Amino acid sequence: MPLLSDVRERIRAIVWRDRIERELEEELRFHLEHDAAARRRGGSGDPEREARLALGNIERIKEDVRDARGVRPLENLAADTRFALRTLRRNPGFTLTVVLVLGLAIGAATAVFVVADRVLLAPLPFRDPERLVRVDQHYGSGAWGTISAVDIQAVTAQARSLEAFGGVRFVEMSLTGAEAPERITVGHATAGFFRALDVPAARGRLIEPADEAPGAPAVVVLAHSQAERAFGTAERAIGGAVTLDGVSHTVVGVLPPDRSRLVGPQTAAWSALQLETPTRRGPFGYRAVGRLAPGVTLPQAQRELADLSARLFPVWRSSFPDSTARLVPVDLRTALVGHARGPVGLFAGAVALVLLAAVANVTTLLLARASARQHEFAVRVALGADRGRLARLIATECLVLAGLAAILATATAAVGLRAAPLVAPTLPRIAEARMSGGAVAVAVATSLICGLLAALAPLSVAVARGSDATAGLAGSGGRRTGAGPRATRARAVLVVAEFALAFPLLAGAGLLFTSFVRLERVDLGFDPNGVYALDVSLAGPRFEDDTVRLQFWRRLEARAAESAGIAAVGLAGSVPPDNFGDVNNFNLRDKPVPPGTAEPVAPWPAVTPGYFAALGIELLEGRPFTAGDSAGAPPVVIVSRAWAAKYYPGESAVGKQLISAGCTTCPLVSVVGVVGDVRYRGLAGEADAVYEPIAQAPVDRLYLVARSRLGPAATFGALRSALAAVDPNVAPVEVVLADRVRDALGDPRRWTSVIGAFACAGVLLAALGIFGLMSYVVRQRQRELGIRLALGASPGSLARLVMRSGLRYAALGIVIGVGLAVLQSRWLASLLFGVEAIDPLALGLVAAGMLAVAALACGIPGLAAARVHPVEALSMS
């Protein structure tokens, strides 16, 4: 094939260039010798000379042959590249600065791009993921929540827009049978859940409809890693048994190795969700996934489920009075990763600003280098080089720098992606963000684009000035010349741009830091130091009876209270600062919500009186819980001060009565006390809470909370011993409340640190840019400054002149930066606490800080201007 043959010959001409050149020399020598021999036989007087004249200009022939090979552009590029490498090697400071600035910025940008692609853009690992939806409850107040067993059964039976639909509830269960009980995450799922996701079984089978029937044999599907850990191999697991919360489950299937996480937390086992016939529309806490039927669009499914919600409301009005609530199918990817758009967008915006600032800074360096090489360019023009040749020379040097930056960027991105799970551990799918061929391609392409962008300004200036050979050569006699006003204006524009880009970075970092400090100073309502807890869950046939569970909790609390070193101990359904869904809806008897509207919701943990002592929560009004608040006694609650102020401002909440969980036929609940505020809705959330005695709510999961003078190891040892004495087969989870508070500050701390690092980089680049510009201006204006000094100007006035000039550029950039900061406020608003996204005081402080940095950066060139010697300056010619 001619094309392949041509390509092959071109590659051969490049790879075997030296050999081909030798063959060309030998061939020309052969022709000369052959022609000379023929002329000698013909009687020529000077056969060698006549042969050379007949052949023509040998060097021209060589050039023509080389052009005929079609590789001349590549050879020229190789030559230019070698020249650029030699030139850059002679200027290591310049080369290192450009490569570091570009490489680090592009590496950070590449890492953020990969994270954004994996977290927000990459399709979910399921068949036809665009047809998958999650069904949530949307309330009239605008809040979103989980669904109930009633909703799962109704959608399964009546929805025609979904070809498969299933529910799931994630719980923690005790796995026994090994040396010690272990707490694992288990997903109680219906068969439709796996059908909707179209997840295959690596071994055995998945949950089937027959497994969902109440009373059906207990079966379980294991994650691949759990099967290998428990049975050695996935094959051995099939038919085996595992004991979860005291109930033996037969292993019927094993998922593939990459399916330990489906649409929720990492899950070790999946059991059948067996739903009893509901008596009310609750409890909630279920998630549901569906697959759209062929030809059905998301709006069509939304309309059908809205109609279904309207039909469900009158049936369950007594237990769920919110007529505005609707079941809404949401694109599954949006449901899983939508909350990540704020942090990822913030990181992407910050790294984009740093990258632009880096390109501007590199451009100023290249402009300075082009100015310094003005005489070289003029000599090249005088010797016959055209503008295209100069442009190619500068472009090649910039591309070489970009190539070196690409190598550093790839390494930086690889390190950044390894650190990404530590920087943003709460982002979904963050562990999947890894370095790949695509990421390398992004780093290389971005480096080349940035290199070419940075080359535009020096290209235009150098070519315009270099083509004027007379002006360029005239500067070689010792008189200092510059690249002219065009280069100065270009550098000034770039400095303004750097300040404009750095301002929103520093403003955002300042707002995040202020938000973090205020969040850190939030009054928790208790001292978390020295408070430890065991998360204990009871399930299985042994604990089905409420009386048995209540006796277990009382024995556990009493046993723990006997431990030496335990100052106070109690039980609670949840502990601050996050209660993970332990909430309840209610209505006020004397202030009911309008019919058909959503009832208020509040954290509603079941506690013992010892819990208030363990956390140091003070009783402010009324009475504490007593032994008389038993299962048969009238239901009572204690509320927090924030709850009382919210619902009964200016009056006492003690004695008020509530309707709990929408149960209008149940006895009214009376408020008997008011205690201090503790935050269960997160550090940034409200402090309202309602406490009920565990005797009136014998739940199956509580925290054993203790305040101890011992360290964590000794305290947990004592608490575990108390639990083992009551039941050795229950697996607890250790909780250090100080760590929980620290974890609640984790994301704000990490966001502040990352954006702060980007802001420092941006400000540093801006400072270097204005320092370089003003130093250049001082060098170019030395003669003028000398004349001013000779005419009587003071050195201080010259320093102020330079600083005023530089501060004007900085001030203009800051004004533009304020506009950019206003635009970025929509990304920041959802991440701030206690501070507005547009805070005039904060913006003013940032502006003042950046002007101070600019003044410092301009001060050094200003001092240099003040030290100009008039005689030396005037002697320049």
mmCIF file of N, CA, C and O in Angstrom, residues 747-817:
data_model
loop_
_atom_site.group_PDB
_atom_site.id
_atom_site.type_symbol
_atom_site.label_atom_id
_atom_site.label_comp_id
_atom_site.label_asym_id
_atom_site.label_seq_id
_atom_site.Cartn_x
_atom_site.Cartn_y
_atom_site.Cartn_z
ATOM 1 N N ASP A 747 -14.563 17.836 57.377
ATOM 2 C CA ASP A 747 -14.731 18.417 56.051
ATOM 3 C C ASP A 747 -14.451 19.914 56.030
ATOM 4 O O ASP A 747 -13.691 20.393 55.169
ATOM 5 N N PRO A 748 -15.028 20.709 56.948
ATOM 6 C CA PRO A 748 -14.685 22.143 56.946
ATOM 7 C C PRO A 748 -13.185 22.391 57.112
ATOM 8 O O PRO A 748 -12.626 23.289 56.484
ATOM 9 N N ARG A 749 -12.530 21.583 57.960
ATOM 10 C CA ARG A 749 -11.090 21.763 58.154
ATOM 11 C C ARG A 749 -10.334 21.476 56.860
ATOM 12 O O ARG A 749 -9.435 22.217 56.459
ATOM 13 N N ARG A 750 -10.709 20.374 56.192
ATOM 14 C CA ARG A 750 -10.012 20.003 54.958
ATOM 15 C C ARG A 750 -10.285 21.010 53.852
ATOM 16 O O ARG A 750 -9.379 21.380 53.099
ATOM 17 N N TRP A 751 -11.540 21.461 53.713
ATOM 18 C CA TRP A 751 -11.844 22.449 52.674
ATOM 19 C C TRP A 751 -11.058 23.733 52.914
ATOM 20 O O TRP A 751 -10.507 24.326 51.980
ATOM 21 N N THR A 752 -11.013 24.164 54.168
ATOM 22 C CA THR A 752 -10.287 25.389 54.491
ATOM 23 C C THR A 752 -8.803 25.241 54.177
ATOM 24 O O THR A 752 -8.171 26.153 53.629
ATOM 25 N N SER A 753 -8.227 24.094 54.513
ATOM 26 C CA SER A 753 -6.798 23.873 54.273
ATOM 27 C C SER A 753 -6.481 23.876 52.785
ATOM 28 O O SER A 753 -5.513 24.509 52.343
ATOM 29 N N VAL A 754 -7.298 23.165 51.984
ATOM 30 C CA VAL A 754 -7.021 23.070 50.554
ATOM 31 C C VAL A 754 -7.183 24.425 49.877
ATOM 32 O O VAL A 754 -6.305 24.869 49.120
ATOM 33 N N ILE A 755 -8.303 25.091 50.138
ATOM 34 C CA ILE A 755 -8.516 26.398 49.515
ATOM 35 C C ILE A 755 -7.496 27.409 50.029
ATOM 36 O O ILE A 755 -7.029 28.278 49.277
ATOM 37 N N GLY A 756 -7.109 27.275 51.299
ATOM 38 C CA GLY A 756 -6.078 28.156 51.834
ATOM 39 C C GLY A 756 -4.744 27.967 51.125
ATOM 40 O O GLY A 756 -4.031 28.931 50.844
ATOM 41 N N ALA A 757 -4.403 26.708 50.832
ATOM 42 C CA ALA A 757 -3.159 26.439 50.099
ATOM 43 C C ALA A 757 -3.220 27.036 48.698
ATOM 44 O O ALA A 757 -2.245 27.644 48.224
ATOM 45 N N PHE A 758 -4.360 26.880 48.019
ATOM 46 C CA PHE A 758 -4.515 27.473 46.698
ATOM 47 C C PHE A 758 -4.424 28.998 46.777
ATOM 48 O O PHE A 758 -3.821 29.642 45.909
ATOM 49 N N ALA A 759 -5.031 29.572 47.815
ATOM 50 C CA ALA A 759 -5.001 31.031 47.962
ATOM 51 C C ALA A 759 -3.576 31.524 48.182
ATOM 52 O O ALA A 759 -3.154 32.531 47.600
ATOM 53 N N CYS A 760 -2.814 30.825 49.017
ATOM 54 C CA CYS A 760 -1.416 31.215 49.238
ATOM 55 C C CYS A 760 -0.626 31.158 47.937
ATOM 56 O O CYS A 760 0.190 32.047 47.657
ATOM 57 N N ALA A 761 -0.876 30.098 47.150
ATOM 58 C CA ALA A 761 -0.190 29.981 45.862
ATOM 59 C C ALA A 761 -0.557 31.143 44.947
ATOM 60 O O ALA A 761 0.315 31.736 44.283
ATOM 61 N N GLY A 762 -1.851 31.486 44.910
ATOM 62 C CA GLY A 762 -2.288 32.584 44.056
ATOM 63 C C GLY A 762 -1.700 33.923 44.470
ATOM 64 O O GLY A 762 -1.243 34.708 43.630
ATOM 65 N N VAL A 763 -1.693 34.190 45.773
ATOM 66 C CA VAL A 763 -1.132 35.457 46.261
ATOM 67 C C VAL A 763 0.370 35.507 46.011
ATOM 68 O O VAL A 763 0.926 36.554 45.642
ATOM 69 N N LEU A 764 1.052 34.375 46.213
ATOM 70 C CA LEU A 764 2.498 34.334 45.955
ATOM 71 C C LEU A 764 2.797 34.620 44.485
ATOM 72 O O LEU A 764 3.713 35.388 44.165
ATOM 73 N N LEU A 765 2.004 34.025 43.591
ATOM 74 C CA LEU A 765 2.208 34.291 42.168
ATOM 75 C C LEU A 765 1.968 35.764 41.842
ATOM 76 O O LEU A 765 2.708 36.367 41.057
ATOM 77 N N ALA A 766 0.914 36.336 42.437
ATOM 78 C CA ALA A 766 0.641 37.750 42.185
ATOM 79 C C ALA A 766 1.770 38.633 42.712
ATOM 80 O O ALA A 766 2.195 39.593 42.054
ATOM 81 N N ALA A 767 2.288 38.301 43.904
ATOM 82 C CA ALA A 767 3.392 39.087 44.472
ATOM 83 C C ALA A 767 4.637 38.983 43.604
ATOM 84 O O ALA A 767 5.324 39.983 43.347
ATOM 85 N N LEU A 768 4.941 37.779 43.138
ATOM 86 C CA LEU A 768 6.099 37.613 42.261
ATOM 87 C C LEU A 768 5.906 38.364 40.952
ATOM 88 O O LEU A 768 6.857 38.951 40.413
ATOM 89 N N GLY A 769 4.673 38.351 40.450
ATOM 90 C CA GLY A 769 4.404 39.053 39.198
ATOM 91 C C GLY A 769 4.616 40.549 39.304
ATOM 92 O O GLY A 769 5.285 41.157 38.454
ATOM 93 N N ILE A 770 4.084 41.146 40.374
ATOM 94 C CA ILE A 770 4.225 42.603 40.499
ATOM 95 C C ILE A 770 5.658 42.969 40.865
ATOM 96 O O ILE A 770 6.171 44.028 40.444
ATOM 97 N N PHE A 771 6.332 42.105 41.619
ATOM 98 C CA PHE A 771 7.752 42.355 41.913
ATOM 99 C C PHE A 771 8.574 42.331 40.627
ATOM 100 O O PHE A 771 9.410 43.211 40.393
ATOM 101 N N GLY A 772 8.327 41.346 39.769
ATOM 102 C CA GLY A 772 9.061 41.263 38.505
ATOM 103 C C GLY A 772 8.776 42.450 37.613
ATOM 104 O O GLY A 772 9.687 42.989 36.968
ATOM 105 N N LEU A 773 7.492 42.850 37.562
ATOM 106 C CA LEU A 773 7.130 43.980 36.704
ATOM 107 C C LEU A 773 7.830 45.261 37.159
ATOM 108 O O LEU A 773 8.437 45.976 36.356
ATOM 109 N N MET A 774 7.742 45.556 38.463
ATOM 110 C CA MET A 774 8.316 46.814 38.934
ATOM 111 C C MET A 774 9.845 46.782 38.877
ATOM 112 O O MET A 774 10.483 47.811 38.634
ATOM 113 N N SER A 775 10.458 45.621 39.083
ATOM 114 C CA SER A 775 11.916 45.529 38.917
ATOM 115 C C SER A 775 12.298 45.818 37.478
ATOM 116 O O SER A 775 13.290 46.515 37.201
ATOM 117 N N TYR A 776 11.515 45.296 36.545
ATOM 118 C CA TYR A 776 11.774 45.530 35.123
ATOM 119 C C TYR A 776 11.609 47.014 34.786
ATOM 120 O O TYR A 776 12.422 47.606 34.063
ATOM 121 N N VAL A 777 10.557 47.615 35.338
ATOM 122 C CA VAL A 777 10.312 49.034 35.073
ATOM 123 C C VAL A 777 11.471 49.880 35.597
ATOM 124 O O VAL A 777 11.931 50.826 34.934
ATOM 125 N N VAL A 778 11.969 49.542 36.777
ATOM 126 C CA VAL A 778 13.083 50.307 37.344
ATOM 127 C C VAL A 778 14.320 50.195 36.454
ATOM 128 O O VAL A 778 15.019 51.174 36.195
ATOM 129 N N ARG A 779 14.605 48.982 35.952
ATOM 130 C CA ARG A 779 15.759 48.803 35.075
ATOM 131 C C ARG A 779 15.604 49.609 33.786
ATOM 132 O O ARG A 779 16.551 50.214 33.297
ATOM 133 N N GLN A 780 14.394 49.591 33.229
ATOM 134 C CA GLN A 780 14.165 50.295 31.976
ATOM 135 C C GLN A 780 14.200 51.824 32.147
ATOM 136 O O GLN A 780 14.513 52.545 31.194
ATOM 137 N N ARG A 781 13.857 52.290 33.352
ATOM 138 C CA ARG A 781 13.757 53.742 33.553
ATOM 139 C C ARG A 781 14.926 54.302 34.366
ATOM 140 O O ARG A 781 14.826 55.371 34.953
ATOM 141 N N GLN A 782 16.058 53.574 34.381
ATOM 142 C CA GLN A 782 17.188 54.050 35.177
ATOM 143 C C GLN A 782 17.674 55.425 34.721
ATOM 144 O O GLN A 782 18.023 56.282 35.533
ATOM 145 N N ARG A 783 17.712 55.635 33.409
ATOM 146 C CA ARG A 783 18.190 56.934 32.900
ATOM 147 C C ARG A 783 17.246 58.050 33.351
ATOM 148 O O ARG A 783 17.696 59.109 33.804
ATOM 149 N N GLU A 784 15.914 57.787 33.222
ATOM 150 C CA GLU A 784 14.941 58.793 33.659
ATOM 151 C C GLU A 784 15.078 59.072 35.151
ATOM 152 O O GLU A 784 15.041 60.230 35.597
ATOM 153 N N LEU A 785 15.253 57.998 35.955
ATOM 154 C CA LEU A 785 15.378 58.174 37.400
ATOM 155 C C LEU A 785 16.644 58.968 37.738
ATOM 156 O O LEU A 785 16.649 59.799 38.664
ATOM 157 N N GLY A 786 17.712 58.703 36.986
ATOM 158 C CA GLY A 786 18.943 59.466 37.216
ATOM 159 C C GLY A 786 18.749 60.938 36.928
ATOM 160 O O GLY A 786 19.264 61.803 37.661
ATOM 161 N N ILE A 787 18.037 61.249 35.856
ATOM 162 C CA ILE A 787 17.763 62.663 35.528
ATOM 163 C C ILE A 787 16.955 63.317 36.633
ATOM 164 O O ILE A 787 17.211 64.464 37.042
ATOM 165 N N ARG A 788 15.934 62.584 37.155
ATOM 166 C CA ARG A 788 15.108 63.139 38.243
ATOM 167 C C ARG A 788 15.968 63.445 39.475
ATOM 168 O O ARG A 788 15.805 64.487 40.119
ATOM 169 N N LEU A 789 16.889 62.515 39.788
ATOM 170 C CA LEU A 789 17.764 62.769 40.933
ATOM 171 C C LEU A 789 18.676 63.962 40.678
ATOM 172 O O LEU A 789 18.924 64.793 41.571
ATOM 173 N N ALA A 790 19.193 64.076 39.453
ATOM 174 C CA ALA A 790 20.087 65.188 39.116
ATOM 175 C C ALA A 790 19.362 66.527 39.193
ATOM 176 O O ALA A 790 19.977 67.560 39.498
ATOM 177 N N LEU A 791 18.074 66.503 38.935
ATOM 178 C CA LEU A 791 17.283 67.739 38.971
ATOM 179 C C LEU A 791 16.748 68.058 40.357
ATOM 180 O O LEU A 791 15.963 68.992 40.515
ATOM 181 N N GLY A 792 17.092 67.227 41.356
ATOM 182 C CA GLY A 792 16.723 67.562 42.727
ATOM 183 C C GLY A 792 15.700 66.671 43.385
ATOM 184 O O GLY A 792 15.330 66.908 44.540
ATOM 185 N N ALA A 793 15.232 65.642 42.709
ATOM 186 C CA ALA A 793 14.265 64.739 43.336
ATOM 187 C C ALA A 793 14.940 63.942 44.446
ATOM 188 O O ALA A 793 16.116 63.582 44.350
ATOM 189 N N SER A 794 14.213 63.702 45.529
ATOM 190 C CA SER A 794 14.775 62.932 46.634
ATOM 191 C C SER A 794 14.641 61.441 46.354
ATOM 192 O O SER A 794 13.741 61.000 45.627
ATOM 193 N N PRO A 795 15.523 60.599 46.916
ATOM 194 C CA PRO A 795 15.399 59.147 46.732
ATOM 195 C C PRO A 795 14.052 58.603 47.202
ATOM 196 O O PRO A 795 13.488 57.701 46.600
ATOM 197 N N GLY A 796 13.525 59.182 48.304
ATOM 198 C CA GLY A 796 12.232 58.723 48.800
ATOM 199 C C GLY A 796 11.118 58.954 47.808
ATOM 200 O O GLY A 796 10.193 58.131 47.670
ATOM 201 N N SER A 797 11.158 60.080 47.104
ATOM 202 C CA SER A 797 10.106 60.360 46.123
ATOM 203 C C SER A 797 10.150 59.363 44.977
ATOM 204 O O SER A 797 9.106 58.969 44.438
ATOM 205 N N LEU A 798 11.357 58.925 44.589
ATOM 206 C CA LEU A 798 11.457 57.921 43.526
ATOM 207 C C LEU A 798 10.896 56.580 43.989
ATOM 208 O O LEU A 798 10.226 55.878 43.235
ATOM 209 N N ALA A 799 11.192 56.203 45.244
ATOM 210 C CA ALA A 799 10.647 54.951 45.781
ATOM 211 C C ALA A 799 9.132 54.999 45.810
ATOM 212 O O ALA A 799 8.446 54.030 45.451
ATOM 213 N N ARG A 800 8.578 56.163 46.242
ATOM 214 C CA ARG A 800 7.114 56.289 46.286
ATOM 215 C C ARG A 800 6.529 56.252 44.884
ATOM 216 O O ARG A 800 5.426 55.723 44.667
ATOM 217 N N LEU A 801 7.250 56.819 43.911
ATOM 218 C CA LEU A 801 6.785 56.799 42.520
ATOM 219 C C LEU A 801 6.624 55.363 42.020
ATOM 220 O O LEU A 801 5.618 55.008 41.408
ATOM 221 N N VAL A 802 7.634 54.543 42.294
ATOM 222 C CA VAL A 802 7.579 53.145 41.867
ATOM 223 C C VAL A 802 6.459 52.413 42.594
ATOM 224 O O VAL A 802 5.687 51.652 41.992
ATOM 225 N N MET A 803 6.329 52.632 43.905
ATOM 226 C CA MET A 803 5.306 51.914 44.668
ATOM 227 C C MET A 803 3.907 52.332 44.242
ATOM 228 O O MET A 803 3.007 51.494 44.142
ATOM 229 N N ARG A 804 3.701 53.644 43.980
ATOM 230 C CA ARG A 804 2.375 54.093 43.529
ATOM 231 C C ARG A 804 2.009 53.434 42.216
ATOM 232 O O ARG A 804 0.864 53.023 42.004
ATOM 233 N N SER A 805 2.982 53.332 41.327
ATOM 234 C CA SER A 805 2.710 52.708 40.029
ATOM 235 C C SER A 805 2.301 51.251 40.206
ATOM 236 O O SER A 805 1.325 50.782 39.617
ATOM 237 N N GLY A 806 3.037 50.518 41.045
ATOM 238 C CA GLY A 806 2.701 49.112 41.260
ATOM 239 C C GLY A 806 1.375 48.937 41.973
ATOM 240 O O GLY A 806 0.584 48.037 41.637
ATOM 241 N N LEU A 807 1.091 49.772 42.968
ATOM 242 C CA LEU A 807 -0.162 49.644 43.718
ATOM 243 C C LEU A 807 -1.364 49.939 42.848
ATOM 244 O O LEU A 807 -2.469 49.425 43.100
ATOM 245 N N ARG A 808 -1.202 50.775 41.824
ATOM 246 C CA ARG A 808 -2.317 51.032 40.907
ATOM 247 C C ARG A 808 -2.709 49.742 40.183
ATOM 248 O O ARG A 808 -3.890 49.438 40.023
ATOM 249 N N TYR A 809 -1.701 49.002 39.729
ATOM 250 C CA TYR A 809 -1.998 47.726 39.070
ATOM 251 C C TYR A 809 -2.687 46.759 40.041
ATOM 252 O O TYR A 809 -3.655 46.088 39.688
ATOM 253 N N ALA A 810 -2.155 46.698 41.277
ATOM 254 C CA ALA A 810 -2.752 45.796 42.266
ATOM 255 C C ALA A 810 -4.189 46.203 42.583
ATOM 256 O O ALA A 810 -5.084 45.351 42.684
ATOM 257 N N ALA A 811 -4.425 47.505 42.740
ATOM 258 C CA ALA A 811 -5.776 47.969 43.076
ATOM 259 C C ALA A 811 -6.756 47.650 41.953
ATOM 260 O O ALA A 811 -7.897 47.233 42.210
ATOM 261 N N LEU A 812 -6.326 47.828 40.698
ATOM 262 C CA LEU A 812 -7.211 47.501 39.584
ATOM 263 C C LEU A 812 -7.535 46.010 39.585
ATOM 264 O O LEU A 812 -8.689 45.607 39.375
ATOM 265 N N GLY A 813 -6.529 45.171 39.824
ATOM 266 C CA GLY A 813 -6.773 43.736 39.889
ATOM 267 C C GLY A 813 -7.717 43.375 41.022
ATOM 268 O O GLY A 813 -8.589 42.502 40.874
ATOM 269 N N ILE A 814 -7.571 44.035 42.178
ATOM 270 C CA ILE A 814 -8.439 43.750 43.320
ATOM 271 C C ILE A 814 -9.878 44.122 43.011
ATOM 272 O O ILE A 814 -10.821 43.410 43.379
ATOM 273 N N VAL A 815 -10.078 45.258 42.337
ATOM 274 C CA VAL A 815 -11.450 45.666 41.968
ATOM 275 C C VAL A 815 -12.093 44.608 41.079
ATOM 276 O O VAL A 815 -13.256 44.218 41.278
ATOM 277 N N ILE A 816 -11.346 44.111 40.099
ATOM 278 C CA ILE A 816 -11.874 43.044 39.241
ATOM 279 C C ILE A 816 -12.104 41.772 40.064
ATOM 280 O O ILE A 816 -13.096 41.061 39.885
ATOM 281 N N GLY A 817 -11.189 41.506 41.006
ATOM 282 C CA GLY A 817 -11.313 40.322 41.844
ATOM 283 C C GLY A 817 -12.544 40.341 42.721
ATOM 284 O O GLY A 817 -13.115 39.284 43.022
#
